[in-house]
Every structure is written in structure tokens, then in C-alpha cells.
CSV table of C-alpha atoms in Angstrom, one decimal:
chain,number,residue,atom,x,y,z
G,1,MET,CA,57.2,45.6,105.5
G,2,ILE,CA,57.1,43.3,102.6
G,3,SER,CA,54.8,44.4,99.7
G,4,PRO,CA,52.8,41.6,98.0
G,5,ARG,CA,54.0,40.7,94.5
G,6,PRO,CA,51.5,41.6,91.8
G,7,SER,CA,49.8,38.6,90.2
G,8,ALA,CA,50.7,37.7,86.6
G,9,SER,CA,47.9,38.3,84.0
G,10,PRO,CA,46.4,35.0,82.7
G,11,GLN,CA,47.7,34.0,79.2
G,12,THR,CA,45.1,33.5,76.4
G,13,ARG,CA,45.0,29.9,75.1
G,14,HIS,CA,43.4,29.3,71.5
G,15,GLY,CA,41.8,25.9,70.8
G,16,VAL,CA,41.5,24.2,67.3
G,17,ALA,CA,38.6,21.9,67.9
G,18,LEU,CA,35.9,24.3,67.0
G,19,PRO,CA,37.4,25.6,63.8
G,20,ALA,CA,38.2,22.0,62.8
G,21,ALA,CA,34.7,21.0,63.4
G,22,VAL,CA,33.3,24.0,61.5
G,23,ALA,CA,35.7,23.2,58.6
G,24,ALA,CA,34.7,19.5,58.6
G,25,LEU,CA,31.0,20.4,58.7
G,26,THR,CA,31.6,22.8,55.8
G,27,LEU,CA,33.4,20.2,53.8
G,28,VAL,CA,30.6,17.7,54.5
G,29,ALA,CA,28.0,20.2,53.5
G,30,LEU,CA,29.9,21.0,50.3
G,31,PHE,CA,30.3,17.3,49.6
G,32,LEU,CA,26.6,16.7,50.2
G,33,ALA,CA,25.6,19.7,48.0
G,34,GLY,CA,28.0,18.5,45.3
G,35,SER,CA,26.6,15.0,45.5
G,36,ALA,CA,23.1,16.2,45.4
G,37,PHE,CA,23.9,18.4,42.4
G,38,VAL,CA,25.6,15.6,40.5
G,39,ALA,CA,22.7,13.2,41.4
G,40,LEU,CA,20.2,15.8,40.2
G,41,GLN,CA,22.1,16.3,36.9
G,42,GLU,CA,22.3,12.6,36.4
G,43,ALA,CA,18.6,12.2,37.1
G,44,ARG,CA,17.8,15.0,34.7
G,45,ALA,CA,20.1,13.5,32.1
G,46,ALA,CA,18.6,10.0,32.6
G,47,SER,CA,15.1,11.5,32.4
G,48,ASN,CA,16.0,13.5,29.3
G,49,ALA,CA,17.5,10.4,27.7
G,50,LEU,CA,14.4,8.4,28.6
G,51,GLY,CA,12.2,11.1,27.1
G,52,GLU,CA,14.2,11.3,23.9
G,53,ARG,CA,14.1,7.5,23.6
G,54,ARG,CA,10.3,7.4,24.2
G,55,SER,CA,9.7,10.3,21.7
G,56,LEU,CA,11.8,8.5,19.1
G,57,GLU,CA,10.0,5.3,19.7
G,58,ALA,CA,6.7,7.2,19.5
G,59,ALA,CA,7.7,8.7,16.2
G,60,GLU,CA,8.7,5.3,14.8
G,61,TYR,CA,5.4,3.9,16.0
G,62,GLY,CA,3.5,6.7,14.2
G,63,ALA,CA,5.3,6.0,10.9
G,64,ALA,CA,4.7,2.3,11.1
G,65,SER,CA,1.1,2.7,12.1
G,66,LEU,CA,0.2,3.9,8.6
G,67,LEU,CA,1.0,0.5,7.3
G,68,ARG,CA,-1.7,-0.8,9.6
G,69,ASP,CA,-4.2,2.0,9.1
G,70,TRP,CA,-3.9,2.6,5.4
G,71,ASP,CA,-7.3,2.5,3.7
G,72,ARG,CA,-7.2,1.1,0.2
G,73,ARG,CA,-9.8,3.6,-1.0
G,74,TRP,CA,-7.1,6.2,-0.7
G,75,ASN,CA,-5.1,4.4,-3.4
G,76,LEU,CA,-7.2,6.2,-6.1
G,77,SER,CA,-9.0,8.9,-4.2
G,78,VAL,CA,-5.9,10.8,-3.0
G,79,PRO,CA,-4.0,12.2,-6.0
G,80,PRO,CA,-0.2,12.9,-5.9
G,81,GLY,CA,0.6,16.1,-3.9
G,82,ASP,CA,-2.3,15.8,-1.5
G,83,THR,CA,-1.7,15.4,2.3
G,84,LEU,CA,-3.5,13.0,4.7
G,85,GLY,CA,-3.8,13.5,8.4
G,86,PRO,CA,-2.8,14.4,10.9
G,87,TRP,CA,-3.5,11.4,13.0
G,88,VAL,CA,-2.6,11.5,16.7
G,89,HIS,CA,-1.7,8.3,18.6
G,90,ALA,CA,-1.5,8.3,22.4
G,91,LEU,CA,1.0,5.8,23.8
G,92,ALA,CA,1.8,4.5,27.2
G,93,GLY,CA,4.0,6.6,29.5
G,94,GLY,CA,2.6,9.9,28.2
G,95,ALA,CA,4.1,9.7,24.8
G,96,SER,CA,2.2,10.6,21.6
G,97,ALA,CA,2.8,10.7,17.9
G,98,ALA,CA,1.3,13.0,15.2
G,99,VAL,CA,1.4,11.6,11.7
G,100,ARG,CA,1.0,13.1,8.3
G,101,ALA,CA,1.3,11.4,4.9
G,102,VAL,CA,1.9,13.0,1.5
G,103,ARG,CA,1.2,11.2,-1.7
G,104,ALA,CA,4.5,11.8,-3.5
G,105,THR,CA,3.8,9.8,-6.6
G,106,PRO,CA,1.1,7.3,-7.6
G,107,THR,CA,3.1,4.5,-6.0
G,108,THR,CA,5.0,6.3,-3.1
G,109,VAL,CA,3.9,7.9,0.1
G,110,TRP,CA,6.1,10.1,2.3
G,111,VAL,CA,5.3,10.0,6.0
G,112,VAL,CA,6.4,12.5,8.6
G,113,SER,CA,5.8,11.4,12.2
G,114,GLU,CA,6.5,13.6,15.2
G,115,GLY,CA,6.8,11.9,18.6
G,116,THR,CA,6.7,13.7,21.9
G,117,ALA,CA,7.2,12.5,25.5
G,118,GLY,CA,7.7,14.1,28.9
G,119,ILE,CA,6.0,17.0,30.7
G,120,PRO,CA,5.8,20.1,28.5
G,121,ALA,CA,4.4,22.2,31.4
G,122,VAL,CA,7.7,22.0,33.3
G,123,ASP,CA,9.9,22.1,30.3
G,124,ARG,CA,10.7,18.4,30.5
G,125,ALA,CA,9.5,17.4,27.1
G,126,ALA,CA,11.3,15.6,24.3
G,127,ARG,CA,10.5,15.7,20.6
G,128,ARG,CA,11.7,13.6,17.7
G,129,VAL,CA,10.6,13.7,14.1
G,130,VAL,CA,11.2,10.8,11.6
G,131,GLY,CA,10.4,10.6,7.9
G,132,ALA,CA,9.4,7.3,6.2
G,133,LEU,CA,9.1,6.3,2.6
G,134,LEU,CA,6.3,3.7,1.9
G,135,ARG,CA,5.2,2.3,-1.5
G,136,LEU,CA,2.1,0.9,-3.0
G,137,ASP,CA,3.0,-2.5,-4.3
G,138,PRO,CA,0.7,-3.8,-7.0
G,139,ASP,CA,0.5,-7.6,-7.4
G,140,GLY,CA,0.6,-9.6,-10.6
G,141,ALA,CA,2.7,-10.1,-13.7
G,142,PRO,CA,3.3,-7.3,-16.3
G,143,VAL,CA,0.8,-7.0,-19.1
G,144,LEU,CA,2.3,-7.5,-22.6
G,145,ALA,CA,-0.8,-8.0,-24.6
G,146,ALA,CA,-4.5,-7.3,-24.7
G,147,LEU,CA,-5.2,-11.0,-24.6
G,148,THR,CA,-2.7,-13.6,-23.4
G,149,VAL,CA,-3.4,-17.3,-23.7
G,150,ARG,CA,-1.4,-20.3,-22.5
G,151,ASP,CA,-2.6,-22.5,-25.4
G,152,SER,CA,-5.0,-21.3,-28.1
G,153,ALA,CA,-7.6,-18.7,-28.9
G,154,SER,CA,-10.2,-18.0,-31.5
G,155,VAL,CA,-11.4,-14.5,-32.6
G,156,THR,CA,-14.3,-14.9,-35.1
G,157,GLY,CA,-17.4,-13.2,-36.5
G,158,THR,CA,-17.7,-9.7,-35.3
G,159,GLY,CA,-15.4,-10.2,-32.3
G,160,SER,CA,-12.2,-8.2,-32.0
G,161,VAL,CA,-9.0,-7.9,-29.9
G,162,SER,CA,-7.0,-4.7,-30.0
G,163,GLY,CA,-3.7,-3.8,-28.4
G,164,ALA,CA,-4.1,-0.1,-29.2
G,165,ASP,CA,-4.1,1.8,-26.0
G,166,SER,CA,-7.6,3.1,-25.2
G,167,ILE,CA,-7.4,6.3,-23.2
G,168,PRO,CA,-10.5,7.2,-21.2
G,169,ALA,CA,-12.4,10.3,-22.3
G,170,GLY,CA,-12.8,13.3,-20.0
G,171,ALA,CA,-10.4,14.9,-17.5
G,172,PRO,CA,-6.9,13.3,-17.3
G,173,ASP,CA,-6.6,10.7,-14.6
G,174,PRO,CA,-3.8,11.6,-12.1
G,175,PHE,CA,-2.8,7.9,-12.0
G,176,CYS,CA,-2.6,7.3,-15.7
G,177,GLY,CA,-0.3,8.5,-18.4
G,178,THR,CA,-1.3,10.9,-21.1
G,179,MET,CA,0.7,9.2,-23.9
G,180,PRO,CA,-0.7,6.0,-25.5
G,181,SER,CA,1.4,2.8,-24.8
G,182,PRO,CA,0.1,0.1,-27.2
G,183,VAL,CA,0.9,-3.6,-26.7
G,184,ALA,CA,0.5,-6.7,-28.7
G,185,GLY,CA,-3.0,-7.7,-29.7
G,186,LEU,CA,-2.8,-11.4,-28.7
G,187,ALA,CA,0.1,-13.3,-27.1
G,188,ALA,CA,0.6,-17.0,-27.1
G,189,PRO,CA,3.5,-19.5,-26.9
G,190,ASP,CA,2.6,-20.6,-30.4
G,191,THR,CA,0.8,-18.0,-32.6
G,192,LEU,CA,-0.1,-20.7,-35.1
G,193,ARG,CA,-2.7,-21.8,-32.5
G,194,VAL,CA,-4.4,-18.4,-32.7
G,195,CYS,CA,-7.3,-18.1,-35.1
G,196,ASP,CA,-7.9,-14.6,-36.5
G,197,GLY,CA,-11.2,-15.1,-38.3
G,198,THR,CA,-9.9,-18.4,-39.8
G,199,CYS,CA,-7.2,-20.6,-38.3
G,200,GLY,CA,-4.0,-20.0,-40.1
G,201,GLY,CA,-5.2,-16.7,-41.7
G,202,ALA,CA,-5.5,-13.0,-40.7
G,203,ALA,CA,-9.0,-11.5,-41.0
G,204,GLY,CA,-8.0,-8.3,-39.3
G,205,LEU,CA,-9.9,-9.1,-36.1
G,206,VAL,CA,-6.7,-8.9,-34.0
G,207,SER,CA,-4.6,-5.8,-34.0
G,208,GLY,CA,-1.8,-4.4,-32.0
G,209,ALA,CA,1.9,-3.7,-31.9
G,210,PRO,CA,2.6,-6.4,-32.9
G,211,ARG,CA,-0.6,-8.0,-33.9
G,212,LEU,CA,0.5,-11.5,-32.6
G,213,PHE,CA,3.3,-12.0,-30.1
G,214,ALA,CA,5.0,-15.3,-29.7
G,215,ASP,CA,5.6,-15.2,-25.9
G,216,ALA,CA,7.4,-18.2,-24.5
G,217,ALA,CA,6.6,-17.0,-20.9
G,218,ALA,CA,2.9,-17.3,-21.6
G,219,ALA,CA,3.3,-21.1,-21.4
G,220,ASP,CA,4.4,-20.9,-17.7
G,221,PRO,CA,1.5,-22.0,-15.5
G,222,LEU,CA,2.9,-19.9,-12.7
G,223,GLY,CA,1.5,-16.9,-14.6
G,224,TYR,CA,-2.0,-17.9,-13.9
G,225,VAL,CA,-4.2,-18.6,-10.9
G,226,ALA,CA,-4.4,-22.3,-11.7
G,227,VAL,CA,-1.2,-22.9,-9.6
G,228,PRO,CA,-1.4,-22.1,-5.9
G,229,SER,CA,2.0,-20.4,-6.0
G,230,GLY,CA,1.2,-18.5,-9.1
G,231,ALA,CA,1.6,-14.7,-9.6
G,232,TRP,CA,-2.1,-14.1,-8.9
G,233,SER,CA,-2.7,-16.5,-6.1
G,234,ALA,CA,-1.6,-14.1,-3.3
G,235,LEU,CA,-4.0,-11.5,-4.7
G,236,ALA,CA,-6.8,-14.0,-4.9
G,237,ALA,CA,-6.3,-15.0,-1.3
G,238,ARG,CA,-7.2,-11.5,-0.1
G,239,ALA,CA,-10.1,-10.9,-2.5
G,240,ASP,CA,-12.8,-8.4,-1.6
G,241,ILE,CA,-15.5,-10.5,-3.2
G,242,VAL,CA,-15.6,-14.3,-3.3
G,243,LEU,CA,-18.0,-16.0,-5.8
G,244,PRO,CA,-19.1,-19.7,-5.5
G,245,PRO,CA,-18.5,-22.1,-8.4
G,246,ASN,CA,-20.8,-21.6,-11.4
G,247,ALA,CA,-21.8,-18.2,-10.2
G,248,VAL,CA,-24.0,-16.1,-12.6
G,249,VAL,CA,-24.0,-12.4,-11.8
G,250,THR,CA,-25.0,-9.0,-13.2
G,251,PRO,CA,-22.8,-6.5,-11.4
G,252,GLY,CA,-23.5,-2.8,-11.0
G,253,PRO,CA,-22.5,0.1,-8.7
G,254,VAL,CA,-24.6,0.6,-5.5
G,255,ALA,CA,-24.5,4.0,-3.7
G,256,SER,CA,-26.6,5.5,-0.9
G,257,GLY,CA,-26.4,9.0,0.4
G,258,GLY,CA,-23.5,9.9,-1.7
G,259,VAL,CA,-21.5,6.9,-0.3
G,260,CYS,CA,-20.5,3.8,-2.3
G,261,GLN,CA,-21.9,0.7,-0.6
G,262,ARG,CA,-18.9,-1.5,-1.1
G,263,ALA,CA,-20.4,-4.4,0.8
G,264,ALA,CA,-23.5,-4.5,-1.3
G,265,PRO,CA,-23.9,-7.8,-3.3
G,266,GLY,CA,-22.9,-7.4,-7.0
G,267,ASN,CA,-21.2,-4.0,-6.4
G,268,TRP,CA,-18.1,-4.2,-8.6
G,269,GLY,CA,-17.5,-0.5,-8.8
G,270,ASP,CA,-18.4,2.0,-11.5
G,271,PRO,CA,-16.2,2.1,-14.6
G,272,SER,CA,-18.2,5.0,-16.0
G,273,ALA,CA,-17.2,7.2,-13.0
G,274,LEU,CA,-20.8,8.5,-12.7
G,275,THR,CA,-21.3,7.4,-9.1
G,276,PRO,CA,-19.3,7.5,-5.8
G,277,CYS,CA,-18.2,3.9,-6.6
G,278,ALA,CA,-15.7,5.2,-9.2
G,279,ASP,CA,-12.8,4.5,-6.9
G,280,TRP,CA,-14.1,1.1,-5.8
G,281,LEU,CA,-12.0,-1.4,-7.8
G,282,PRO,CA,-12.4,-4.7,-5.9
G,283,VAL,CA,-10.5,-8.0,-6.3
G,284,ILE,CA,-13.1,-10.6,-7.3
G,285,HIS,CA,-12.2,-14.3,-6.8
G,286,ALA,CA,-14.5,-16.8,-8.5
G,287,LEU,CA,-13.9,-20.3,-7.0
G,288,GLY,CA,-14.9,-22.0,-10.2
G,289,ASP,CA,-16.6,-20.9,-13.5
G,290,VAL,CA,-18.3,-17.5,-13.5
G,291,THR,CA,-20.8,-16.0,-16.0
G,292,VAL,CA,-21.4,-12.3,-16.2
G,293,ILE,CA,-24.5,-11.3,-18.0
G,294,GLY,CA,-24.8,-7.6,-18.6
G,295,GLY,CA,-24.1,-4.9,-16.0
G,296,ALA,CA,-20.8,-3.2,-15.3
G,297,GLY,CA,-17.8,-3.6,-13.1
G,298,GLN,CA,-14.1,-2.9,-12.7
G,299,GLY,CA,-11.1,-4.1,-10.8
G,300,ILE,CA,-9.4,-7.5,-11.0
G,301,LEU,CA,-11.4,-10.7,-11.7
G,302,ILE,CA,-9.6,-13.9,-10.9
G,303,ALA,CA,-11.4,-17.2,-11.7
G,304,ALA,CA,-10.4,-20.8,-10.9
G,305,GLY,CA,-12.3,-21.9,-14.0
G,306,ASP,CA,-13.8,-20.2,-17.1
G,307,VAL,CA,-15.0,-16.6,-17.3
G,308,ARG,CA,-17.9,-15.9,-19.7
G,309,LEU,CA,-19.0,-12.4,-20.4
G,310,GLU,CA,-22.3,-12.1,-22.3
G,311,GLY,CA,-24.8,-9.4,-23.3
G,312,ALA,CA,-23.9,-5.8,-22.8
G,313,THR,CA,-21.4,-6.5,-20.0
G,314,ARG,CA,-18.7,-3.8,-19.4
G,315,PHE,CA,-15.7,-4.6,-17.4
G,316,ALA,CA,-12.6,-2.4,-16.9
G,317,GLY,CA,-9.4,-3.8,-15.5
G,318,LEU,CA,-7.8,-7.3,-15.5
G,319,ILE,CA,-9.4,-10.7,-16.0
G,320,VAL,CA,-7.3,-13.7,-15.1
G,321,ALA,CA,-8.8,-17.2,-15.7
G,322,ALA,CA,-7.3,-20.6,-14.9
G,323,ASP,CA,-9.0,-21.9,-18.0
G,324,ASP,CA,-10.8,-20.0,-20.8
G,325,VAL,CA,-12.3,-16.6,-21.3
G,326,ASP,CA,-15.3,-16.2,-23.6
G,327,VAL,CA,-16.3,-12.6,-24.6
G,328,THR,CA,-19.5,-12.6,-26.7
G,329,GLY,CA,-22.8,-10.8,-27.4
G,330,ASP,CA,-21.4,-7.2,-27.4
G,331,ALA,CA,-19.6,-7.6,-24.1
G,332,LEU,CA,-16.5,-5.4,-23.7
G,333,VAL,CA,-13.4,-5.8,-21.6
G,334,LEU,CA,-11.4,-2.6,-21.4
G,335,GLY,CA,-8.0,-3.5,-20.0
G,336,ALA,CA,-6.4,-6.9,-20.4
G,337,VAL,CA,-7.2,-10.6,-20.3
G,338,ARG,CA,-5.1,-13.7,-19.3
G,339,ALA,CA,-6.4,-17.2,-20.0
G,340,GLY,CA,-4.6,-20.2,-18.5
G,341,ASP,CA,-6.1,-23.0,-20.6
G,342,ALA,CA,-6.1,-25.5,-17.7
G,343,ARG,CA,-8.2,-27.9,-19.8
G,344,ALA,CA,-6.7,-28.2,-23.3
G,345,ALA,CA,-8.9,-30.0,-25.8
G,346,ALA,CA,-10.2,-29.6,-29.3
G,347,GLY,CA,-12.5,-26.5,-29.4
G,348,ASP,CA,-11.9,-25.9,-25.6
G,349,HIS,CA,-10.2,-22.6,-25.7
G,350,THR,CA,-10.7,-18.8,-25.4
G,351,HIS,CA,-13.3,-17.3,-27.8
G,352,VAL,CA,-14.0,-13.6,-28.7
G,353,THR,CA,-17.0,-13.6,-31.0
G,354,ASN,CA,-20.5,-12.2,-31.8
G,355,GLY,CA,-19.6,-8.5,-31.1
G,356,GLY,CA,-17.4,-9.3,-28.1
G,357,GLN,CA,-14.4,-7.0,-27.7
G,358,VAL,CA,-11.1,-7.0,-25.7
G,359,ARG,CA,-9.5,-3.6,-25.9
G,360,TYR,CA,-6.3,-2.9,-24.1
G,361,SER,CA,-6.2,0.2,-21.8
G,362,ALA,CA,-3.1,1.0,-19.8
G,363,CYS,CA,-5.1,3.3,-17.6
G,364,ALA,CA,-7.7,0.6,-16.8
G,365,VAL,CA,-4.9,-1.9,-16.0
G,366,THR,CA,-3.0,0.7,-13.9
G,367,ARG,CA,-6.1,1.7,-11.9
G,368,ALA,CA,-7.1,-1.9,-11.3
G,369,ARG,CA,-3.7,-2.9,-10.0
G,370,LEU,CA,-3.2,0.3,-8.0
G,371,GLY,CA,-6.7,0.0,-6.5
G,372,SER,CA,-5.8,-3.4,-5.1
G,373,ALA,CA,-2.2,-2.6,-4.0
G,374,LEU,CA,-1.1,-2.9,-0.4
G,375,LEU,CA,1.1,-0.3,1.3
G,376,ARG,CA,4.5,-1.7,2.1
G,377,ARG,CA,7.9,-0.5,3.3
G,378,VAL,CA,10.5,0.3,0.7
G,379,ARG,CA,13.4,-2.1,0.7
G,380,GLN,CA,16.4,-1.7,3.1
G,381,ARG,CA,16.2,1.4,5.3
G,382,TRP,CA,12.7,2.8,5.1
G,383,TRP,CA,12.8,5.6,7.7
G,384,THR,CA,15.3,8.3,8.8
G,385,GLU,CA,15.4,10.7,11.8
G,386,LEU,CA,14.8,14.3,10.7
G,387,PHE,CA,15.0,16.0,14.1
């Protein structure tokens, strides 16, 4: 009897497809995860870069906005050391700028502008801070004498011209110096054409350091408003008050409810500083001759013709006339006067007589020029990134 042979046990056969597939899927998943991570990081980096750029642009915008928004009344109402602001500017794309300004000196302003952009709630915000240096740029030529004439002048009777520096009484002005800085009494290209009491003599009606100053530059017509491209023409073009030819005025301060009414007719500020118009120093442009009879005013008076001050007129600041300036009848100019002598003829010249006075005041000149100054950027690089 033949016994059946035992059957052989089946051999185990291991496949590679499944592990290979799992490995491939794992690699693909890792690749996708890595790609997603890199894309996310790049998106965040791009978003951060965009936020930083927007915040820096917002900060720059904030610093530059002060050039547009500067109020000239701050020229004399904000003393050095005081801070203005903050002002907040909302920009497109969710950016904003917060701006503060510090009056560093009478003629310089330091601006700090903080720009922000992004979404602070999810920690996706950017912040940049820039600092900017701006300056108040007074127009006009330097003042070398209480009275400067292009041709000739006559000081007679009880009139007087003094180059001694008149410092206003009362509390020190933060925009004026405390030390006197005298100038010449009268400047002209040819001092022989100046009559002090009598022509060719010296009656003592003109005083200063020196009394008379032979200034060749005084003969330049560009120093007067008679020439369109002159030193004062740009200032006249942006005058606060424009007077018609042959105007006759009696100026005086106008205030209501503790506020200076700058648009009120005849309001030329308050040189006595007794009303809210003390810091209103307008630029007044007369399109021809102008006669001021009594009253008080301050600032810069620019005339295309003659300027006549009569009666008890008080004016503090600068007077620039294309032709002549007559100061008579107890009128007083505290500051400086320039007369262009556009029409030169016998007897047709500047007169100071009958109690009229021209007294130099560095403070009155400084305040008049500073009150009319525009805010500008400093030359070359005017801002820097702080943070």
C-alpha cells in the first residue's frame, strides 16, 4: 500500500507595490506640506514687506502733511519748546499716520511722524517712525538801517530817524533777542542826497550806528517792490490784505469773543498786544499809493506807489514802498522803512517831518518777517527714518 506524500506548505511571497505607494504618497504629502509652508512664509514675508512699505509711506506722508496744514498764526503763538499735535491721518489700505511737531527754535520745527499699516488684532501690523526738520523761511532782504532810500530823503522840523534798537517794554518776547542790535539811521547810495535838518548839514535829527550809511546796494531796484522780480515781489503776491490804488485807511484790531477777526476790514493786527490780534501780522499789499491816517497796525506793508502816514498812526514792522514814504504829524514807524524812489524829481523824495518818527526795532522787524514766513523743507535731506 502506497502512502500519499504530504503536500508542501505554501511559500510566503512579499509584494513591493504597497510600500512603494505609501512611500510615494508620503513624499508627495511632505512635498505638498513643504511647498505650502514655503508659500505661507513667502506670503507672510510679502505681506510684512508691504505693511512696512505702507507704514513708511504713511510716516512720510504725515511728515510732509505739515507743510500743507501749517497755520501761519502758529508762527508767533507757539513759542520754542512747545509741541503741536498729534494729528492723525487715515490713508487708503488701512494705513494711518500720527504726527507731532516741536518748535525747536524760532525758525525750525522738528516733526515726528509714526506710520502704521496692517491688522494689529492678528499681530500683522507694521510701524515706522520718521523725523523731519522744517524751517520757517522769512522773505525779504536784510535790514541795515532804520530808513533806506534808493535816491534821497529829507528829515526836517521835529521829525526824527533813529537806528538805535527799540526793545518793546514788558515781558521778553520769545522770538526776539534781549540785547540791543543798533543799525544805521539812514542808508542811501549817496549820503550827500540826505538832508538832516538842512541839506549838507547835520541837525541831529538822524542818529544810528553809523548815523548815515553809504550803501551801494540801496541803489539796486531789485531790493524794492517796483520790480516784479524784486526781493519783495513774491511776498506781495501772497498778501493777506490787498488795497486798491489811492487807498485811505485807518487800521485797528478787531476781536470778537476773544478771537481776532482777521478777515475784518482794516484789521492790521495789534502792535500794543492788548487784544487777541497781537499775533496777527498781515502782509498788506497796496496796488498804488496808500495813505494811513491814525489807527494802529503791524506786519509788512508793501506799496506799488507812495506810503503816507499821518496823524497819530502807529505801525510796527516793515514798510517797503516802490516810490516815497512820508511820515508826518506825530506818526510813528517802529521797525524799518525802505523807499524805492521810483519817480525821482526835485522835491519828490521821502520826508520825515512834523513830529513823524522812524525808529528801528529788531524785534518788530523779526516778528513781522516771522509772522509772514512760510514753512519749508530744509535743503538736501529733510527727513530720516527713526524706527
